[in-house]
CSV table of C-alpha atoms and ligand atoms in Angstrom, one decimal:
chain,number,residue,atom,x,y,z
Z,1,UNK,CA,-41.6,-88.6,33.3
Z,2,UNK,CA,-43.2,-87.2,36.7
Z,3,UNK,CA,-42.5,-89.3,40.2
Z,4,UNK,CA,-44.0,-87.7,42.6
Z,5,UNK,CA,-42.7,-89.6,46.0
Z,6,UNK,CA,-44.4,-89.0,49.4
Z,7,UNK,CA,-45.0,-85.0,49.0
Z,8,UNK,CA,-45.8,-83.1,51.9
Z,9,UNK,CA,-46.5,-79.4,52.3
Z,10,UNK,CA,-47.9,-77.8,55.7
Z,11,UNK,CA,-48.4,-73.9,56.0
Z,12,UNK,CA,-48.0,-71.8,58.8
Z,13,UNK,CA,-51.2,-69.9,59.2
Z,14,UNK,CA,-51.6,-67.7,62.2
Z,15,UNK,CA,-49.5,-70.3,64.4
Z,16,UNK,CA,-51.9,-72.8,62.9
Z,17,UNK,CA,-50.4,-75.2,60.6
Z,18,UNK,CA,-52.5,-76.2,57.4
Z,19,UNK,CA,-51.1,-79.7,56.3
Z,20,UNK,CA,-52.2,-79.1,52.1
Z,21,UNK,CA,-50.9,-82.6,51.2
Z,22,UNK,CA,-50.1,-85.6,52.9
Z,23,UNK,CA,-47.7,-88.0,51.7
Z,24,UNK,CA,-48.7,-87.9,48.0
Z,25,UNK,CA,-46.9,-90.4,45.4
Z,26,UNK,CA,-48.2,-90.3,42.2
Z,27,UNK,CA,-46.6,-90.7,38.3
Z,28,UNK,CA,-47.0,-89.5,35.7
Z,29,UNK,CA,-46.2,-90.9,32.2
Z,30,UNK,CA,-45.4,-89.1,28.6
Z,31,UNK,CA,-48.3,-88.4,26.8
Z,32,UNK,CA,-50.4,-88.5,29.7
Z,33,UNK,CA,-53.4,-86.1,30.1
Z,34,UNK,CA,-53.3,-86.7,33.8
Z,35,UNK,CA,-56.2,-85.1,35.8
Z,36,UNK,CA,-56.5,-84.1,39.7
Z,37,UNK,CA,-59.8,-83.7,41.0
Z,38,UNK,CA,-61.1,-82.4,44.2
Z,39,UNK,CA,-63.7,-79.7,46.1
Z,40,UNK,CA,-62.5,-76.7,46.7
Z,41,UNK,CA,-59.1,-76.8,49.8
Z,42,UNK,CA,-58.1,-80.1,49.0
Z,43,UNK,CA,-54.8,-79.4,47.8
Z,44,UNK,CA,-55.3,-79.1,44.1
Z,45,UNK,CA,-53.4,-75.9,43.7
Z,46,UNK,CA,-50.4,-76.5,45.9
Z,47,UNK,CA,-49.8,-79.7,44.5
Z,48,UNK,CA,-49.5,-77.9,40.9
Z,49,UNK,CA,-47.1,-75.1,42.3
Z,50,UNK,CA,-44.7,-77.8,43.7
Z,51,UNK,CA,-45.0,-79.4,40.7
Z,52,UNK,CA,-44.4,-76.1,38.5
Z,53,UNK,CA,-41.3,-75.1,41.3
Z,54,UNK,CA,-43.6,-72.5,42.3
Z,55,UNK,CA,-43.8,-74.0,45.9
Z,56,UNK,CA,-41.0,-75.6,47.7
Z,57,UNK,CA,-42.3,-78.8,49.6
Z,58,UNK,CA,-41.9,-79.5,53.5
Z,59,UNK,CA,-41.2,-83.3,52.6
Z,60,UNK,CA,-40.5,-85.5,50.1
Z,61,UNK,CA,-39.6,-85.6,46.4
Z,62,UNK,CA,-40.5,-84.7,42.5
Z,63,UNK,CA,-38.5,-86.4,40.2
Z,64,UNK,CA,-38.6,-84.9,36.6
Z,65,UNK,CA,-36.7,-87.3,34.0
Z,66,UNK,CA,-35.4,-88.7,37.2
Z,67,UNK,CA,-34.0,-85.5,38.3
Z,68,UNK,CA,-35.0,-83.9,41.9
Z,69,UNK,CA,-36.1,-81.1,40.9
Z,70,UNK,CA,-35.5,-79.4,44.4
Z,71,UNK,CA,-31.9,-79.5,43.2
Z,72,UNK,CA,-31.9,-77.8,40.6
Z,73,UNK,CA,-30.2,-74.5,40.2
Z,74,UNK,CA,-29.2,-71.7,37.6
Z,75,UNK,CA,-29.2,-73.3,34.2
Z,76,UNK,CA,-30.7,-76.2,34.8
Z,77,UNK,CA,-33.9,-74.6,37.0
Z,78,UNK,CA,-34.1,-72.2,33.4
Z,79,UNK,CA,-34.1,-75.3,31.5
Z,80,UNK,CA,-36.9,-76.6,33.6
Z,81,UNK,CA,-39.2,-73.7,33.7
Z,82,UNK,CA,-38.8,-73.7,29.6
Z,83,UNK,CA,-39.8,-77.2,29.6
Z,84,UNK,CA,-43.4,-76.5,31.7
Z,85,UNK,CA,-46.0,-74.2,30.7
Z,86,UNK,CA,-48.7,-73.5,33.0
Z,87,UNK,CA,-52.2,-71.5,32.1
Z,88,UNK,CA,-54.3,-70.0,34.7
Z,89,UNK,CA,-58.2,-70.0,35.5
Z,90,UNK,CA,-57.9,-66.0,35.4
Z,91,UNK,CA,-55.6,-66.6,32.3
Z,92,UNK,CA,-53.3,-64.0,33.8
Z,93,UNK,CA,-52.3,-61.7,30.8
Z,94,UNK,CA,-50.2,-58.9,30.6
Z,95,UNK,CA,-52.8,-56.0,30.0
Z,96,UNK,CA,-51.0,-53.9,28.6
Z,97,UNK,CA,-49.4,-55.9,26.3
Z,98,UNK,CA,-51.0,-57.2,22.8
Z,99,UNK,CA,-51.6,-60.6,22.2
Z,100,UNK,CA,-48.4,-60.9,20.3
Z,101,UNK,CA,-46.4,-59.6,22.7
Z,102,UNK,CA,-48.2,-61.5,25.7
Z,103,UNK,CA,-47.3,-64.6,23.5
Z,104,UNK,CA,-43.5,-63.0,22.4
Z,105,UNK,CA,-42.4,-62.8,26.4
Z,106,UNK,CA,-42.2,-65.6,27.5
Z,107,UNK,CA,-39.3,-65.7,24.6
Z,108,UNK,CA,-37.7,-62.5,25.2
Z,109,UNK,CA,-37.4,-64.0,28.2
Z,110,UNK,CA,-35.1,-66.9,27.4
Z,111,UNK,CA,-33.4,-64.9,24.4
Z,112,UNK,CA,-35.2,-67.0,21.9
Z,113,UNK,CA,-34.2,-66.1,18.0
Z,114,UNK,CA,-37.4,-65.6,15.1
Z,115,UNK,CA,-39.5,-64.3,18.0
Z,116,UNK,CA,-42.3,-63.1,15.3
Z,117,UNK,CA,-42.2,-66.3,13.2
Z,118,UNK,CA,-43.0,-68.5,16.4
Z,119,UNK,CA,-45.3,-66.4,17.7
Z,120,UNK,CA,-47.0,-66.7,14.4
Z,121,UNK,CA,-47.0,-70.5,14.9
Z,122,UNK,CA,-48.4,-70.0,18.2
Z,123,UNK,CA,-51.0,-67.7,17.1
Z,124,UNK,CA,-52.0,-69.9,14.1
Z,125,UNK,CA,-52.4,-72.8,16.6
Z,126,UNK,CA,-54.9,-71.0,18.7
Z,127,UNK,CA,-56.8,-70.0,16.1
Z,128,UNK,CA,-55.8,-66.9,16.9
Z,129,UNK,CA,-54.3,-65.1,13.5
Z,130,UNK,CA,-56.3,-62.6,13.6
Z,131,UNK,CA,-56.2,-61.0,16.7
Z,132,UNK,CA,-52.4,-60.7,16.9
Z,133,UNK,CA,-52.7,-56.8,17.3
Z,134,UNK,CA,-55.8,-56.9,19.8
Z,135,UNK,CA,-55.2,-56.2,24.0
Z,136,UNK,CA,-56.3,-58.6,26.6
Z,137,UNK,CA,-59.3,-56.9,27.2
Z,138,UNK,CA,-60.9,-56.6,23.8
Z,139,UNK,CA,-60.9,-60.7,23.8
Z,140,UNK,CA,-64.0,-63.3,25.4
Z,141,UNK,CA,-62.6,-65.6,27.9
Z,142,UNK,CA,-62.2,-68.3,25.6
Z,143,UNK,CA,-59.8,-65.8,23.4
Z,144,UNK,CA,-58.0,-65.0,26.6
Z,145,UNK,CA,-57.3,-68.8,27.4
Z,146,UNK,CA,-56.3,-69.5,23.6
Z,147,UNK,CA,-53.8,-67.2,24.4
Z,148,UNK,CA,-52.6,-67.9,27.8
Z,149,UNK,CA,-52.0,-71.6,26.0
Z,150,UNK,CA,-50.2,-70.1,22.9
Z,151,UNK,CA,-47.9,-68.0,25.7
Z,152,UNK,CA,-47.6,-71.2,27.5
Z,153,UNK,CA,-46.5,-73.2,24.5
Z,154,UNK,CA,-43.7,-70.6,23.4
Z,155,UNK,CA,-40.8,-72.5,24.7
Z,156,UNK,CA,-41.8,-76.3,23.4
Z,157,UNK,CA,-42.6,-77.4,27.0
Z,158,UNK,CA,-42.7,-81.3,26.9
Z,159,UNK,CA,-45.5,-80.4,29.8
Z,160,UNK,CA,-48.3,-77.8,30.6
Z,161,UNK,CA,-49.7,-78.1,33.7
Z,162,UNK,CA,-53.4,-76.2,33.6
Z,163,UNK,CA,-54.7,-74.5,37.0
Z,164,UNK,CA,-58.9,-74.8,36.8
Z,165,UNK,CA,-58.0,-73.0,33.2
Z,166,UNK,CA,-61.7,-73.7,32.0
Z,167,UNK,CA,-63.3,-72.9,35.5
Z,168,UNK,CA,-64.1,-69.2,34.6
Z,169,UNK,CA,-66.0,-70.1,31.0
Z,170,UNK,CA,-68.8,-71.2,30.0
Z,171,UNK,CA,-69.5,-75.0,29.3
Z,172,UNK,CA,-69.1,-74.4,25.2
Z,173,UNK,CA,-66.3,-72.4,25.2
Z,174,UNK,CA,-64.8,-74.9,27.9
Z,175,UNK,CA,-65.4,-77.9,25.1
Z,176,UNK,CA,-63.4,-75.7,22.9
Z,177,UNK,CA,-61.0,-75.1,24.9
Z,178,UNK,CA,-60.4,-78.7,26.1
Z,179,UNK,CA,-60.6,-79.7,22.2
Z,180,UNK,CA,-57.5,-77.6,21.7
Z,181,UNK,CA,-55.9,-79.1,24.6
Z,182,UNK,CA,-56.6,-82.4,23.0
Z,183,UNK,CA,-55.1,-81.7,20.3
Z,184,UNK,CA,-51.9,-80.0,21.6
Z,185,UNK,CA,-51.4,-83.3,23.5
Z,186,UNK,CA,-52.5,-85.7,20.9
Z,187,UNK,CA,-50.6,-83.6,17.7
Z,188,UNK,CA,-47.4,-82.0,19.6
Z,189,UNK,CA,-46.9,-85.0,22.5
Z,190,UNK,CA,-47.4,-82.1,25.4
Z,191,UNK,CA,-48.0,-84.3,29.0
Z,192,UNK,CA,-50.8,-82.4,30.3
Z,193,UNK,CA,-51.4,-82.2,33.9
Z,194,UNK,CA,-54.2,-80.5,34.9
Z,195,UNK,CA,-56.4,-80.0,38.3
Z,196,UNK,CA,-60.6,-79.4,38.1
Z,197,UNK,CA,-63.0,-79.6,40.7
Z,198,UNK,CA,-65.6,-80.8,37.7
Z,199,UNK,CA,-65.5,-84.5,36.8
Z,200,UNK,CA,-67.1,-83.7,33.1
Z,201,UNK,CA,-63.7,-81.9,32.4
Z,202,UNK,CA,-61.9,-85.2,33.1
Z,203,UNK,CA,-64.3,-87.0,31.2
Z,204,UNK,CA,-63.7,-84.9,28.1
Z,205,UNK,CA,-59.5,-85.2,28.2
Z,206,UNK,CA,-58.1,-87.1,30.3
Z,207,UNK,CA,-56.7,-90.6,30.4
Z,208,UNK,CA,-55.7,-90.6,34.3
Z,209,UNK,CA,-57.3,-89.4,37.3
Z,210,UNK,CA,-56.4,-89.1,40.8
Z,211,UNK,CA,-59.0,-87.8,43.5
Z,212,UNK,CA,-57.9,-85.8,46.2
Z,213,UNK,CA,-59.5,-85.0,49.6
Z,214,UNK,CA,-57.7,-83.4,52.1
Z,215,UNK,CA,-54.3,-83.3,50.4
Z,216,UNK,CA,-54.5,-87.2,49.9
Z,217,UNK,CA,-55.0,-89.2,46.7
Z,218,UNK,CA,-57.8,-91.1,48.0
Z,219,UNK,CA,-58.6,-92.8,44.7
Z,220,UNK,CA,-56.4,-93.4,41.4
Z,221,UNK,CA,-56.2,-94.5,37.9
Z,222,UNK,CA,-57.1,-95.1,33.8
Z,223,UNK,CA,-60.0,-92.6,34.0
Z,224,UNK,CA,-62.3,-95.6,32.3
Z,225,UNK,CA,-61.5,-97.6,35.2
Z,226,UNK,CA,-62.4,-95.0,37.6
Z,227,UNK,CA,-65.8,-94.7,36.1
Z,228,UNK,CA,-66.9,-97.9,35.6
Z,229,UNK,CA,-66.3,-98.9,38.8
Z,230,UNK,CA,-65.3,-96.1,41.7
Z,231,UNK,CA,-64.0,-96.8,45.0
Z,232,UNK,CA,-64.1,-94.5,46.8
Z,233,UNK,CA,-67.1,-92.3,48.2
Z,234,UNK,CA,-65.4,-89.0,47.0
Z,235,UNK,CA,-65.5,-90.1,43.5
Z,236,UNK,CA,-68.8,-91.7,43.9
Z,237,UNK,CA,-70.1,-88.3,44.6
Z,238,UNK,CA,-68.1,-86.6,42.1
Z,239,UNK,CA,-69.4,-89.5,39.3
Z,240,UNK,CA,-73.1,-88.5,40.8
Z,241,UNK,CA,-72.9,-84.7,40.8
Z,242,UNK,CA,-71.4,-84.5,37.3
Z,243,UNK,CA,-75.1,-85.4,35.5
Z,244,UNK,CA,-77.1,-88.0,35.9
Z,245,UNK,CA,-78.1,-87.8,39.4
Z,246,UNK,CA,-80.1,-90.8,40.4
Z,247,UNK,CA,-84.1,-89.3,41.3
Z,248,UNK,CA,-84.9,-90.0,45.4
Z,249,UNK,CA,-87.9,-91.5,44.3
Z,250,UNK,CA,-86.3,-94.4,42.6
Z,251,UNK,CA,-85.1,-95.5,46.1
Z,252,UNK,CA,-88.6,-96.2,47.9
Z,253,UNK,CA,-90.5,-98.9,48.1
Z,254,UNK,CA,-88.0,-101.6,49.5
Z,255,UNK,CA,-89.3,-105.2,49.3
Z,256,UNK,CA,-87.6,-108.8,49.7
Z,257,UNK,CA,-87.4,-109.0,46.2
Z,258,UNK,CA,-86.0,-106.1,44.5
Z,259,UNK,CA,-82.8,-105.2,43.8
Z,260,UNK,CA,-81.8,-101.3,42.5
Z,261,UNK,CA,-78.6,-101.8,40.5
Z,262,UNK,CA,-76.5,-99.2,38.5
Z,263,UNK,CA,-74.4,-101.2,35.8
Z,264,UNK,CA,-71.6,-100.7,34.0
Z,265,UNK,CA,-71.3,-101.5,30.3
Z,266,UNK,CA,-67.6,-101.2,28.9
Z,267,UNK,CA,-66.5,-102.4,25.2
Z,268,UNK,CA,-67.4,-105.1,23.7
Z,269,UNK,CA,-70.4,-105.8,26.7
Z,270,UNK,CA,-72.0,-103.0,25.4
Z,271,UNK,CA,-73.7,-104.6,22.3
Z,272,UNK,CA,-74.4,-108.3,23.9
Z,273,UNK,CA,-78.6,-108.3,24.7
Z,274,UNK,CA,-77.7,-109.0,28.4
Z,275,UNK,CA,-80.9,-107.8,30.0
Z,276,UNK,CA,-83.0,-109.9,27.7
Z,277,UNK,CA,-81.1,-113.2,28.4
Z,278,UNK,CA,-81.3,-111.8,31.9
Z,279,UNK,CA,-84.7,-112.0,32.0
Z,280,UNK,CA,-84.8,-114.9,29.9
Z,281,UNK,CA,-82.7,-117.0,31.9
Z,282,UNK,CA,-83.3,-116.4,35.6
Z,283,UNK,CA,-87.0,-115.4,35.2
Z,284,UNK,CA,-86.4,-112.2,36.5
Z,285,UNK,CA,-88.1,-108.5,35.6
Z,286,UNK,CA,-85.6,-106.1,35.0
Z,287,UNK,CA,-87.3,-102.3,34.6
Z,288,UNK,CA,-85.0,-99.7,33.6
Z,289,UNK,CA,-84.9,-96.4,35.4
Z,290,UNK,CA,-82.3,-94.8,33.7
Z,291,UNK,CA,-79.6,-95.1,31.1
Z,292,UNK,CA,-76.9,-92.8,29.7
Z,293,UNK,CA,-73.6,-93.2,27.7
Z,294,UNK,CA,-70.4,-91.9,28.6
Z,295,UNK,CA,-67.4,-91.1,25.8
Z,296,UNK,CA,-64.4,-91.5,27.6
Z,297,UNK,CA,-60.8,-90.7,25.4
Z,298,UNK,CA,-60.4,-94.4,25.4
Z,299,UNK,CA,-63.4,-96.1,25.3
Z,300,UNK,CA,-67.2,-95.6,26.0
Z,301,UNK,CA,-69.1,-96.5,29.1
Z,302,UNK,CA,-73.2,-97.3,29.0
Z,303,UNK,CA,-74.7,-96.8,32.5
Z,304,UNK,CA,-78.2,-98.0,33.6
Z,305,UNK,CA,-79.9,-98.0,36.3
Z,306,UNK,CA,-81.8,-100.7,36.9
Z,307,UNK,CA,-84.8,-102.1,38.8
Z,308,UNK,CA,-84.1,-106.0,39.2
Z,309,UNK,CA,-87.2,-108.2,40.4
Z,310,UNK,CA,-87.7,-111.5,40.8
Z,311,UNK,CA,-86.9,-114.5,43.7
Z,312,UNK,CA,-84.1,-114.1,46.0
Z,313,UNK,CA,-82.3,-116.9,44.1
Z,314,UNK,CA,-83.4,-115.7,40.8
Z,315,UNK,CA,-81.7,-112.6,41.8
Z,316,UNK,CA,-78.8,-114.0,43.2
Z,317,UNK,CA,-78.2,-115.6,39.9
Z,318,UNK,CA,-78.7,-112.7,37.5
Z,319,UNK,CA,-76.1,-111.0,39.8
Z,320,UNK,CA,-73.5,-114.3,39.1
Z,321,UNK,CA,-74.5,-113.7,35.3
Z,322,UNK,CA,-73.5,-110.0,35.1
Z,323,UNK,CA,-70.0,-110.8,37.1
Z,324,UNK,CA,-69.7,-114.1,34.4
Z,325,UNK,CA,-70.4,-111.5,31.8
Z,326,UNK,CA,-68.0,-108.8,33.1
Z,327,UNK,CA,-70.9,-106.1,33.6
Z,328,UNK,CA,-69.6,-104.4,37.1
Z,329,UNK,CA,-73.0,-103.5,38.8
Z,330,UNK,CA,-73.2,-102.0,42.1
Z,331,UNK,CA,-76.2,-102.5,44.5
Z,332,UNK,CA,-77.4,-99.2,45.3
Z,333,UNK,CA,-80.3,-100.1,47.4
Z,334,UNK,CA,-80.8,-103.2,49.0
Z,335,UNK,CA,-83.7,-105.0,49.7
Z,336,UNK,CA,-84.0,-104.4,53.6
I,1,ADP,P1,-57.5,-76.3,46.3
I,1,ADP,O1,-56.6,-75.8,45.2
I,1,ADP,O2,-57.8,-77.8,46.1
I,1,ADP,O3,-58.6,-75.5,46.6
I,1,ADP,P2,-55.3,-75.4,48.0
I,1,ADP,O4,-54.0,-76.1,47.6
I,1,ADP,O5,-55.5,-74.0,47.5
I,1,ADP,O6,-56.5,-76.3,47.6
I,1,ADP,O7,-55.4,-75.4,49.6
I,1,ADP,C1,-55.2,-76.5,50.4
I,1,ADP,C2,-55.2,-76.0,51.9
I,1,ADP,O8,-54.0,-75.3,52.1
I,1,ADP,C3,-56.3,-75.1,52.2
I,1,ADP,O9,-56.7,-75.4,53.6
I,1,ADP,C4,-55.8,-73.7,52.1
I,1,ADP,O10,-56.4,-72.8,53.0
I,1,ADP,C5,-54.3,-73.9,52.5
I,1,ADP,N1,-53.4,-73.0,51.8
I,1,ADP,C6,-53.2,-72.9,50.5
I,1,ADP,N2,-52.3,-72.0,50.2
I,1,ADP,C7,-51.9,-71.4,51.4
I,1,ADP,C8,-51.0,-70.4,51.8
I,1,ADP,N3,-50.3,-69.7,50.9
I,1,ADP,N4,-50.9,-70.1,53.1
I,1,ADP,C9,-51.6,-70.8,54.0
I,1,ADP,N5,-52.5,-71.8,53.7
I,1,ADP,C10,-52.7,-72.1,52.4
């Protein structure tokens, strides 16, 4: 649906030139709720604009249905902008507008006939009946985003593209918010792109990830993939910081015969008694140090983090067994 093919944008700041992306190619299918991640300067938001037609590139291509959508023009750039909604992390309301008619202008805007019937759709989608007469600033953040998405949604986008849109709320009001999303993509087929800097928002929605550091994709794919078994440090760190930070005290006392391990349990693994054949088997000690479950949109993820103990070979084996047994593990201290 979206072909991104080497993208490039460089800015001219004070005779400096800022190169935000670098060769990006990326694609993105229908029904997709594809997520970008990166820290803060990366390139998140200029990747968005180009996508949204809000920034022109300095090389390279987007392809929407196939079409370059640097040449577009008149009616078909119109037809374009009606077929992507964007919210925004600062929602970006008209304040002196109700929440009807924040909703409604997007539709005055494109001549759009029953005005007050969609927008009662749009309203009712949100959750948002009863507020229909209330100004931006009598709503909670969470209001203010329901209806930045319902204003979004006015023209039938086959996309919305989301800017940090849960970054300014709080975590349960950003789990309600992403729930709606969910549902808009899951109930009315709406692609959603969106870019976070917080990998428990891509946990919660999406199905794709790419990372980006330093307007490159440094790491991509089915978000289930990308945790169970990250490549890259970036993502590492991202997969660290987002909650189960492994304690520094975990990583002392090397010896020739321990192993610290953090493995990765998808599907079906998860209910085979792994560790105690483990031990069984290989007459090794296995102490675990930490464990936590992961609920992905396609499937679930058990982590633990392990303590492995036993002869070089005996460890040597039980690392054979988990790759025999399809249980990605990662050494995360070694014994020198
Ligand atoms: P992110 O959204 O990931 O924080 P941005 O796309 O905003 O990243 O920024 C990427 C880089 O491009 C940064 O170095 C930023 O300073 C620079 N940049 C972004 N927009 C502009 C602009 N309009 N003019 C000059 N430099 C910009």
């Amino acid at each position: 649906m979206i072909e991104i093919k080497s993208l490039s944008k460089s800015y001219n700041l004070d005779k400096q030139i800022v190169h935000a992306l670098k060769d990006i190619s990326v694609s993105i299918d229908k029904g997709d709720v594809f997520g970008i991640i990166g820290l803060s300067g990366a390139g998140k938001s200029t990747l968005i604009r180009c996508l949204a037609a809000l920034v022109a590139p300095s090389s390279g291509t987007i392809f929407f249905h196939g079409q370059d959508i640097a040449k577009l023009a008149n009616e078909q750039l119109r037809d374009f902008r009606k077929n992507i909604g964007m919210i925004f992390q600062h929602f970006n309301l008209l304040t002196s507008r109700t929440v009807a008619e924040n909703i409604a202008y997007p539709l005055e805007i494109t001549g759009s006939k029953d005005k007050e019937k969609r927008v009662d759709e749009l309203l009712a989608l949100v959750g948002l009946s009863g507020k229909k007469h209330a100004y931006p600033s009598q709503l909670s953040g969470g209001e203010k985003q329901r209806v930045g998405i319902a204003r979004a949604l006015a023209t039938n986008p086959e996309v919305l593209l989301c800017d940090e849109a849960t970054s300014a709320l709080d975590p349960k009001t950003t789990r309600e918010i992403l729930n709606l999303l969910k549902s808009i993509n899951k109930h009315l087929g709406v692609t959603i792109v969106l870019i976070t800097h917080s990998m428990e928002v891509i946990k919660q929605i999406c199905t794709k990830v790419a990372v980006i550091e330093k307007g490159q994709i440094v790491e991509e794919g089915l978000v289930a993939n990308v945790f169970a078994d990250p490549q890259h440090v970036t993502t590492k760190q991202f997969l660290q910081n987002s909650s189960h930070e492994i304690p520094p005290e975990f990583f002392k006392k090397p010896s020739p015969n321990r192993k610290l391990l953090r493995l990765c349990f998808k599907g079906e693994v998860a209910g085979e008694p792994i560790i105690s054949e483990l031990v069984r088997k290989f007459n090794v000690d296995a102490n675990i140090l930490l464990g936590w479950i992961d609920r992905l949109q396609t499937t679930t993820i058990g982590t633990l983090v392990i303590e492995l103990m036993g002869t070089p070979e005996g460890i040597q084996s039980a690392l054979k067994y988990f790759s025999e047994k399809s249980v990605q593990y990662e050494v995360i201290e070694n014994d020198t």
